PDB file of C-alpha atoms in Angstrom:
ATOM      1  CA  MET A   1      -4.622 -24.546   7.897  1.00 66.00           C
ATOM      2  CA  ASN A   2      -7.353 -22.670   8.234  1.00 88.00           C
ATOM      3  CA  ILE A   3      -8.189 -22.030   4.583  1.00 92.00           C
ATOM      4  CA  PRO A   4     -10.781 -19.285   4.531  1.00 92.00           C
ATOM      5  CA  ILE A   5      -8.396 -17.334   6.531  1.00 94.00           C
ATOM      6  CA  SER A   6      -5.572 -17.947   4.095  1.00 94.00           C
ATOM      7  CA  LEU A   7      -7.367 -16.753   1.166  1.00 95.00           C
ATOM      8  CA  ILE A   8      -8.360 -13.399   3.225  1.00 96.00           C
ATOM      9  CA  LEU A   9      -4.832 -12.754   3.709  1.00 96.00           C
ATOM     10  CA  LEU A  10      -4.272 -13.616   0.185  1.00 96.00           C
ATOM     11  CA  ARG A  11      -6.953 -10.738  -0.586  1.00 97.00           C
ATOM     12  CA  LEU A  12      -4.754  -8.021   2.031  1.00 97.00           C
ATOM     13  CA  ILE A  13      -1.356  -8.638   0.980  1.00 98.00           C
ATOM     14  CA  LEU A  14      -2.418  -8.333  -2.623  1.00 98.00           C
ATOM     15  CA  ALA A  15      -3.746  -4.959  -1.773  1.00 98.00           C
ATOM     16  CA  PRO A  16      -0.199  -2.993  -1.319  1.00 98.00           C
ATOM     17  CA  ILE A  17       1.292  -5.008  -3.960  1.00 98.00           C
ATOM     18  CA  ILE A  18      -0.877  -3.634  -6.521  1.00 98.00           C
ATOM     19  CA  LEU A  19      -0.698  -0.031  -5.143  1.00 98.00           C
ATOM     20  CA  ALA A  20       2.819  -0.927  -5.718  1.00 98.00           C
ATOM     21  CA  LEU A  21       2.913  -1.909  -9.005  1.00 98.00           C
ATOM     22  CA  ALA A  22       0.602   1.107 -10.178  1.00 97.00           C
ATOM     23  CA  TYR A  23       2.958   4.026  -8.540  1.00 97.00           C
ATOM     24  CA  PHE A  24       6.448   2.231  -9.263  1.00 97.00           C
ATOM     25  CA  ILE A  25       5.988   0.881 -12.685  1.00 97.00           C
ATOM     26  CA  GLY A  26       3.079   2.412 -14.123  1.00 95.00           C
ATOM     27  CA  GLU A  27       1.385   1.831 -17.275  1.00 94.00           C
ATOM     28  CA  THR A  28       3.278  -1.182 -18.243  1.00 96.00           C
ATOM     29  CA  SER A  29       2.099  -3.339 -15.032  1.00 96.00           C
ATOM     30  CA  LYS A  30      -1.040  -3.173 -16.187  1.00 96.00           C
ATOM     31  CA  THR A  31      -1.457  -6.622 -17.353  1.00 96.00           C
ATOM     32  CA  ILE A  32      -0.653  -8.069 -13.785  1.00 97.00           C
ATOM     33  CA  ILE A  33      -2.344  -5.956 -11.508  1.00 97.00           C
ATOM     34  CA  VAL A  34      -5.791  -6.922 -13.733  1.00 97.00           C
ATOM     35  CA  ILE A  35      -4.064 -10.809 -13.216  1.00 97.00           C
ATOM     36  CA  LEU A  36      -3.873 -10.184  -9.527  1.00 98.00           C
ATOM     37  CA  MET A  37      -7.563  -8.602  -9.330  1.00 97.00           C
ATOM     38  CA  TYR A  38      -9.327 -11.434 -10.913  1.00 97.00           C
ATOM     39  CA  LEU A  39      -6.849 -13.648  -8.576  1.00 97.00           C
ATOM     40  CA  GLY A  40      -8.224 -11.600  -5.622  1.00 96.00           C
ATOM     41  CA  LEU A  41     -11.698 -12.009  -6.538  1.00 93.00           C
ATOM     42  CA  ILE A  42     -11.407 -15.510  -6.753  1.00 94.00           C
ATOM     43  CA  SER A  43      -9.881 -15.746  -3.082  1.00 94.00           C
ATOM     44  CA  ASP A  44     -13.312 -13.776  -2.196  1.00 92.00           C
ATOM     45  CA  ILE A  45     -15.561 -16.791  -3.628  1.00 89.00           C
ATOM     46  CA  LEU A  46     -14.205 -19.113  -2.669  1.00 91.00           C
ATOM     47  CA  ASP A  47     -13.439 -18.069   0.313  1.00 90.00           C
ATOM     48  CA  GLY A  48     -16.916 -17.569   2.094  1.00 85.00           C
ATOM     49  CA  ILE A  49     -17.692 -21.586   0.104  1.00 86.00           C
ATOM     50  CA  ILE A  50     -14.799 -23.365   1.989  1.00 89.00           C
ATOM     51  CA  ALA A  51     -16.138 -21.807   5.303  1.00 85.00           C
ATOM     52  CA  ARG A  52     -19.682 -22.562   4.888  1.00 81.00           C
ATOM     53  CA  LYS A  53     -18.433 -26.422   3.844  1.00 84.00           C
ATOM     54  CA  GLN A  54     -15.980 -26.486   6.400  1.00 85.00           C
ATOM     55  CA  ASN A  55     -18.535 -25.408   9.556  1.00 83.00           C
ATOM     56  CA  ILE A  56     -15.704 -22.757  10.570  1.00 84.00           C
ATOM     57  CA  SER A  57     -17.796 -19.701   9.176  1.00 82.00           C
ATOM     58  CA  SER A  58     -18.530 -16.958  12.875  1.00 87.00           C
ATOM     59  CA  PRO A  59     -18.864 -13.576  12.604  1.00 88.00           C
ATOM     60  CA  LYS A  60     -15.318 -12.713  13.805  1.00 89.00           C
ATOM     61  CA  LEU A  61     -14.243 -14.373  10.366  1.00 90.00           C
ATOM     62  CA  ARG A  62     -17.303 -12.575   7.978  1.00 88.00           C
ATOM     63  CA  ARG A  63     -15.898  -9.108   9.396  1.00 91.00           C
ATOM     64  CA  MET A  64     -12.168  -9.330   8.432  1.00 93.00           C
ATOM     65  CA  ASP A  65     -13.433 -11.238   5.066  1.00 92.00           C
ATOM     66  CA  SER A  66     -15.946  -7.791   4.544  1.00 92.00           C
ATOM     67  CA  GLN A  67     -12.918  -5.110   5.478  1.00 94.00           C
ATOM     68  CA  THR A  68     -10.568  -6.684   3.732  1.00 96.00           C
ATOM     69  CA  ASP A  69     -12.522  -6.226   0.751  1.00 94.00           C
ATOM     70  CA  MET A  70     -13.272  -2.658   1.198  1.00 94.00           C
ATOM     71  CA  ILE A  71      -8.964  -2.795   1.260  1.00 96.00           C
ATOM     72  CA  PHE A  72      -8.876  -4.660  -1.466  1.00 97.00           C
ATOM     73  CA  TRP A  73     -10.795  -2.750  -4.012  1.00 95.00           C
ATOM     74  CA  LEU A  74      -9.809   0.436  -2.446  1.00 95.00           C
ATOM     75  CA  SER A  75      -6.573  -0.645  -3.824  1.00 97.00           C
ATOM     76  CA  ILE A  76      -7.463  -1.180  -7.237  1.00 97.00           C
ATOM     77  CA  GLY A  77      -9.240   2.075  -7.229  1.00 95.00           C
ATOM     78  CA  PHE A  78      -6.629   4.134  -5.870  1.00 96.00           C
ATOM     79  CA  SER A  79      -4.139   2.192  -8.763  1.00 97.00           C
ATOM     80  CA  THR A  80      -6.428   3.444 -11.435  1.00 96.00           C
ATOM     81  CA  TRP A  81      -6.521   6.666 -10.092  1.00 96.00           C
ATOM     82  CA  ILE A  82      -1.845   6.399 -10.259  1.00 97.00           C
ATOM     83  CA  LEU A  83      -2.544   4.877 -13.930  1.00 96.00           C
ATOM     84  CA  TYR A  84      -4.835   6.845 -15.807  1.00 95.00           C
ATOM     85  CA  PRO A  85      -6.241  10.271 -13.313  1.00 95.00           C
ATOM     86  CA  LYS A  86      -7.602  12.423 -15.947  1.00 93.00           C
ATOM     87  CA  LEU A  87      -9.934   9.083 -16.396  1.00 89.00           C
ATOM     88  CA  ILE A  88     -11.201   9.357 -12.595  1.00 91.00           C
ATOM     89  CA  ALA A  89     -11.115  12.982 -12.655  1.00 93.00           C
ATOM     90  CA  ASP A  90     -13.537  12.803 -15.374  1.00 92.00           C
ATOM     91  CA  ASN A  91     -15.520  10.860 -13.258  1.00 90.00           C
ATOM     92  CA  SER A  92     -15.493  12.144 -10.275  1.00 92.00           C
ATOM     93  CA  ILE A  93     -18.693  13.353  -8.905  1.00 93.00           C
ATOM     94  CA  VAL A  94     -20.267   9.202  -9.501  1.00 92.00           C
ATOM     95  CA  ILE A  95     -16.923   8.473  -7.982  1.00 93.00           C
ATOM     96  CA  TRP A  96     -17.353  10.793  -5.392  1.00 94.00           C
ATOM     97  CA  THR A  97     -21.033  10.148  -5.168  1.00 94.00           C
ATOM     98  CA  ILE A  98     -20.494   6.385  -4.123  1.00 94.00           C
ATOM     99  CA  LEU A  99     -17.259   6.860  -1.769  1.00 94.00           C
ATOM    100  CA  ILE A 100     -19.867   8.603   0.189  1.00 96.00           C
ATOM    101  CA  MET A 101     -22.733   5.836   0.127  1.00 95.00           C
ATOM    102  CA  GLU A 102     -19.678   3.694   1.343  1.00 94.00           C
ATOM    103  CA  ILE A 103     -19.469   5.903   4.107  1.00 95.00           C
ATOM    104  CA  ALA A 104     -22.345   6.385   5.241  1.00 95.00           C
ATOM    105  CA  CYS A 105     -23.259   2.688   4.986  1.00 95.00           C
ATOM    106  CA  TYR A 106     -20.885   2.267   7.534  1.00 94.00           C
ATOM    107  CA  VAL A 107     -21.786   5.073   9.727  1.00 96.00           C
ATOM    108  CA  ILE A 108     -25.332   4.430  10.146  1.00 96.00           C
ATOM    109  CA  SER A 109     -24.354   0.831  11.163  1.00 96.00           C
ATOM    110  CA  LEU A 110     -21.434   1.920  13.667  1.00 96.00           C
ATOM    111  CA  ILE A 111     -23.946   4.397  15.284  1.00 96.00           C
ATOM    112  CA  LYS A 112     -27.103   1.924  15.236  1.00 96.00           C
ATOM    113  CA  PHE A 113     -24.888  -1.283  16.094  1.00 96.00           C
ATOM    114  CA  LYS A 114     -21.585  -0.066  17.241  1.00 94.00           C
ATOM    115  CA  LYS A 115     -19.946  -2.394  14.398  1.00 92.00           C
ATOM    116  CA  GLU A 116     -19.425  -1.887  11.340  1.00 92.00           C
ATOM    117  CA  THR A 117     -21.391  -3.143   8.641  1.00 91.00           C
ATOM    118  CA  CYS A 118     -21.208  -7.147   7.100  1.00 91.00           C
ATOM    119  CA  THR A 119     -23.841  -7.517   5.178  1.00 91.00           C
ATOM    120  CA  HIS A 120     -22.781  -9.986   2.050  1.00 90.00           C
ATOM    121  CA  ALA A 121     -25.586  -8.870   0.212  1.00 94.00           C
ATOM    122  CA  PHE A 122     -27.114 -10.170  -3.152  1.00 93.00           C
ATOM    123  CA  LEU A 123     -26.636  -6.757  -4.739  1.00 95.00           C
ATOM    124  CA  SER A 124     -23.464  -6.125  -3.290  1.00 94.00           C
ATOM    125  CA  LYS A 125     -22.307  -9.542  -5.068  1.00 91.00           C
ATOM    126  CA  LEU A 126     -23.434  -8.378  -8.133  1.00 94.00           C
ATOM    127  CA  TRP A 127     -21.365  -4.695  -7.926  1.00 95.00           C
ATOM    128  CA  GLY A 128     -18.340  -6.633  -7.295  1.00 93.00           C
ATOM    129  CA  ILE A 129     -18.955  -8.578 -10.679  1.00 94.00           C
ATOM    130  CA  THR A 130     -20.095  -4.811 -12.553  1.00 96.00           C
ATOM    131  CA  LEU A 131     -16.783  -3.592 -10.365  1.00 95.00           C
ATOM    132  CA  LEU A 132     -14.469  -6.484 -11.839  1.00 95.00           C
ATOM    133  CA  ILE A 133     -15.605  -5.647 -15.957  1.00 96.00           C
ATOM    134  CA  ALA A 134     -15.231  -1.768 -15.216  1.00 96.00           C
ATOM    135  CA  PHE A 135     -11.352  -2.059 -13.743  1.00 96.00           C
ATOM    136  CA  THR A 136     -10.809  -4.667 -16.149  1.00 97.00           C
ATOM    137  CA  SER A 137     -11.833  -2.108 -18.986  1.00 96.00           C
ATOM    138  CA  LEU A 138     -10.188   0.946 -17.178  1.00 94.00           C
ATOM    139  CA  ILE A 139      -6.863  -0.489 -16.416  1.00 95.00           C
ATOM    140  CA  GLY A 140      -6.654  -2.453 -18.933  1.00 94.00           C
ATOM    141  CA  PHE A 141      -7.778  -0.852 -21.653  1.00 93.00           C
ATOM    142  CA  ASN A 142      -7.988   2.868 -20.568  1.00 91.00           C
ATOM    143  CA  HIS A 143     -11.838   2.854 -21.438  1.00 92.00           C
ATOM    144  CA  ALA A 144     -14.995   3.854 -18.937  1.00 91.00           C
ATOM    145  CA  GLY A 145     -17.673   3.823 -21.758  1.00 92.00           C
ATOM    146  CA  ILE A 146     -20.507   1.108 -20.521  1.00 95.00           C
ATOM    147  CA  PRO A 147     -18.767  -1.003 -18.248  1.00 95.00           C
ATOM    148  CA  PHE A 148     -18.068   1.861 -16.113  1.00 94.00           C
ATOM    149  CA  ALA A 149     -21.698   3.275 -16.438  1.00 95.00           C
ATOM    150  CA  MET A 150     -22.838  -0.523 -15.345  1.00 96.00           C
ATOM    151  CA  ALA A 151     -20.575  -0.170 -12.315  1.00 96.00           C
ATOM    152  CA  ILE A 152     -21.950   2.841 -11.326  1.00 95.00           C
ATOM    153  CA  ILE A 153     -25.701   1.772 -11.263  1.00 96.00           C
ATOM    154  CA  MET A 154     -24.889  -0.730  -9.527  1.00 97.00           C
ATOM    155  CA  GLY A 155     -23.172   0.695  -6.811  1.00 96.00           C
ATOM    156  CA  LEU A 156     -25.847   3.153  -6.019  1.00 96.00           C
ATOM    157  CA  ILE A 157     -28.791   0.134  -6.194  1.00 97.00           C
ATOM    158  CA  SER A 158     -26.573  -1.900  -4.076  1.00 97.00           C
ATOM    159  CA  HIS A 159     -25.460   0.568  -1.719  1.00 97.00           C
ATOM    160  CA  ILE A 160     -29.465   1.506  -0.851  1.00 97.00           C
ATOM    161  CA  ASP A 161     -29.961  -2.168  -0.135  1.00 97.00           C
ATOM    162  CA  ARG A 162     -27.414  -1.778   2.416  1.00 97.00           C
ATOM    163  CA  ILE A 163     -28.593   1.054   4.418  1.00 97.00           C
ATOM    164  CA  LEU A 164     -31.504  -0.203   3.809  1.00 97.00           C
ATOM    165  CA  ILE A 165     -30.712  -3.805   5.725  1.00 97.00           C
ATOM    166  CA  THR A 166     -28.833  -1.955   8.549  1.00 97.00           C
ATOM    167  CA  LEU A 167     -31.697   0.418   8.992  1.00 97.00           C
ATOM    168  CA  ILE A 168     -34.332  -3.043   8.816  1.00 97.00           C
ATOM    169  CA  LEU A 169     -32.464  -4.898  11.167  1.00 97.00           C
ATOM    170  CA  PRO A 170     -33.754  -5.478  14.591  1.00 96.00           C
ATOM    171  CA  LYS A 171     -29.847  -6.343  16.017  1.00 95.00           C
ATOM    172  CA  TRP A 172     -26.616  -6.813  14.091  1.00 96.00           C
ATOM    173  CA  THR A 173     -25.904 -10.201  12.286  1.00 93.00           C
ATOM    174  CA  HIS A 174     -23.910 -10.684   9.135  1.00 90.00           C
ATOM    175  CA  ASP A 175     -24.489 -12.402   5.703  1.00 90.00           C
ATOM    176  CA  ILE A 176     -28.181 -10.893   4.751  1.00 94.00           C
ATOM    177  CA  PRO A 177     -29.235 -11.950   1.402  1.00 94.00           C
ATOM    178  CA  SER A 178     -31.215  -8.462   1.093  1.00 95.00           C
ATOM    179  CA  ALA A 179     -33.188  -5.326   2.822  1.00 96.00           C
ATOM    180  CA  TYR A 180     -36.560  -8.225   2.172  1.00 96.00           C
ATOM    181  CA  HIS A 181     -34.732 -10.570   4.009  1.00 95.00           C
ATOM    182  CA  ALA A 182     -33.527  -8.196   6.526  1.00 96.00           C
ATOM    183  CA  TYR A 183     -37.754  -7.304   7.092  1.00 96.00           C
ATOM    184  CA  LEU A 184     -38.525 -11.331   7.695  1.00 96.00           C
ATOM    185  CA  ILE A 185     -35.815 -11.309   9.751  1.00 95.00           C
ATOM    186  CA  ARG A 186     -37.351  -8.138  11.985  1.00 96.00           C
ATOM    187  CA  LYS A 187     -40.575 -10.224  11.677  1.00 95.00           C
ATOM    188  CA  GLY A 188     -38.920 -13.071  13.128  1.00 94.00           C
ATOM    189  CA  ILE A 189     -39.647 -15.567   9.678  1.00 95.00           C
ATOM    190  CA  ASP A 190     -37.360 -18.057   9.048  1.00 90.00           C
ATOM    191  CA  PHE A 191     -36.243 -18.263   5.332  1.00 87.00           C
ATOM    192  CA  LYS A 192     -33.437 -20.842   3.526  1.00 82.00           C
ATOM    193  CA  ARG A 193     -29.839 -19.369   2.637  1.00 76.00           C
ATOM    194  CA  ASN A 194     -27.719 -20.385  -0.074  1.00 72.00           C
ATOM    195  CA  GLU A 195     -24.729 -22.354   0.904  1.00 66.00           C
ATOM    196  CA  TYR A 196     -22.818 -20.557  -2.058  1.00 64.00           C
ATOM    197  CA  LEU A 197     -24.164 -17.257  -2.041  1.00 63.00           C
ATOM    198  CA  ASN A 198     -24.455 -16.314   1.482  1.00 58.00           C
ATOM    199  CA  GLY A 199     -24.051 -17.831   5.220  1.00 49.00           C
TER     200      GLY A 199
END
């Protein structure tokens, strides 16, 4: 049994379940949605660590993980919009800014490398944590406030970092900790990776 793939598939299955709960059951399902969101994040943390521990991490697996992450978080975002449309409408400008930057990350990578972005950078991981806190506040308590603001700020910073990584890298590769590390790769300078944070 391939545990990392099973964990990725779990996250992929959770996405439509979360959307269905928000659409068909509505606000009364918010506690379940929050629990499933945390379950998805735990699976995201574990799949990479286990893959590296079992020495089965590969570009294909990391790309699968990256695309599943995007689908999972989009399902959370759409569910929030279904549950609290006014909350999303009130913050539409910054939300659209983040979405446009996400699209830009993919477009730049596809133009340059003919492959989607797959950095799994440190700042993206930090953004994931702020997203978790923000969506807990949004879905669980119908409140944006500081958690949402922090997620937006971290989202902008992490997307700038991802775009820089893609622009700096001489050829496509996965699991790049930061734009600085992309620069080291470009210069042919080796660096030590953290087995728990990046492959």
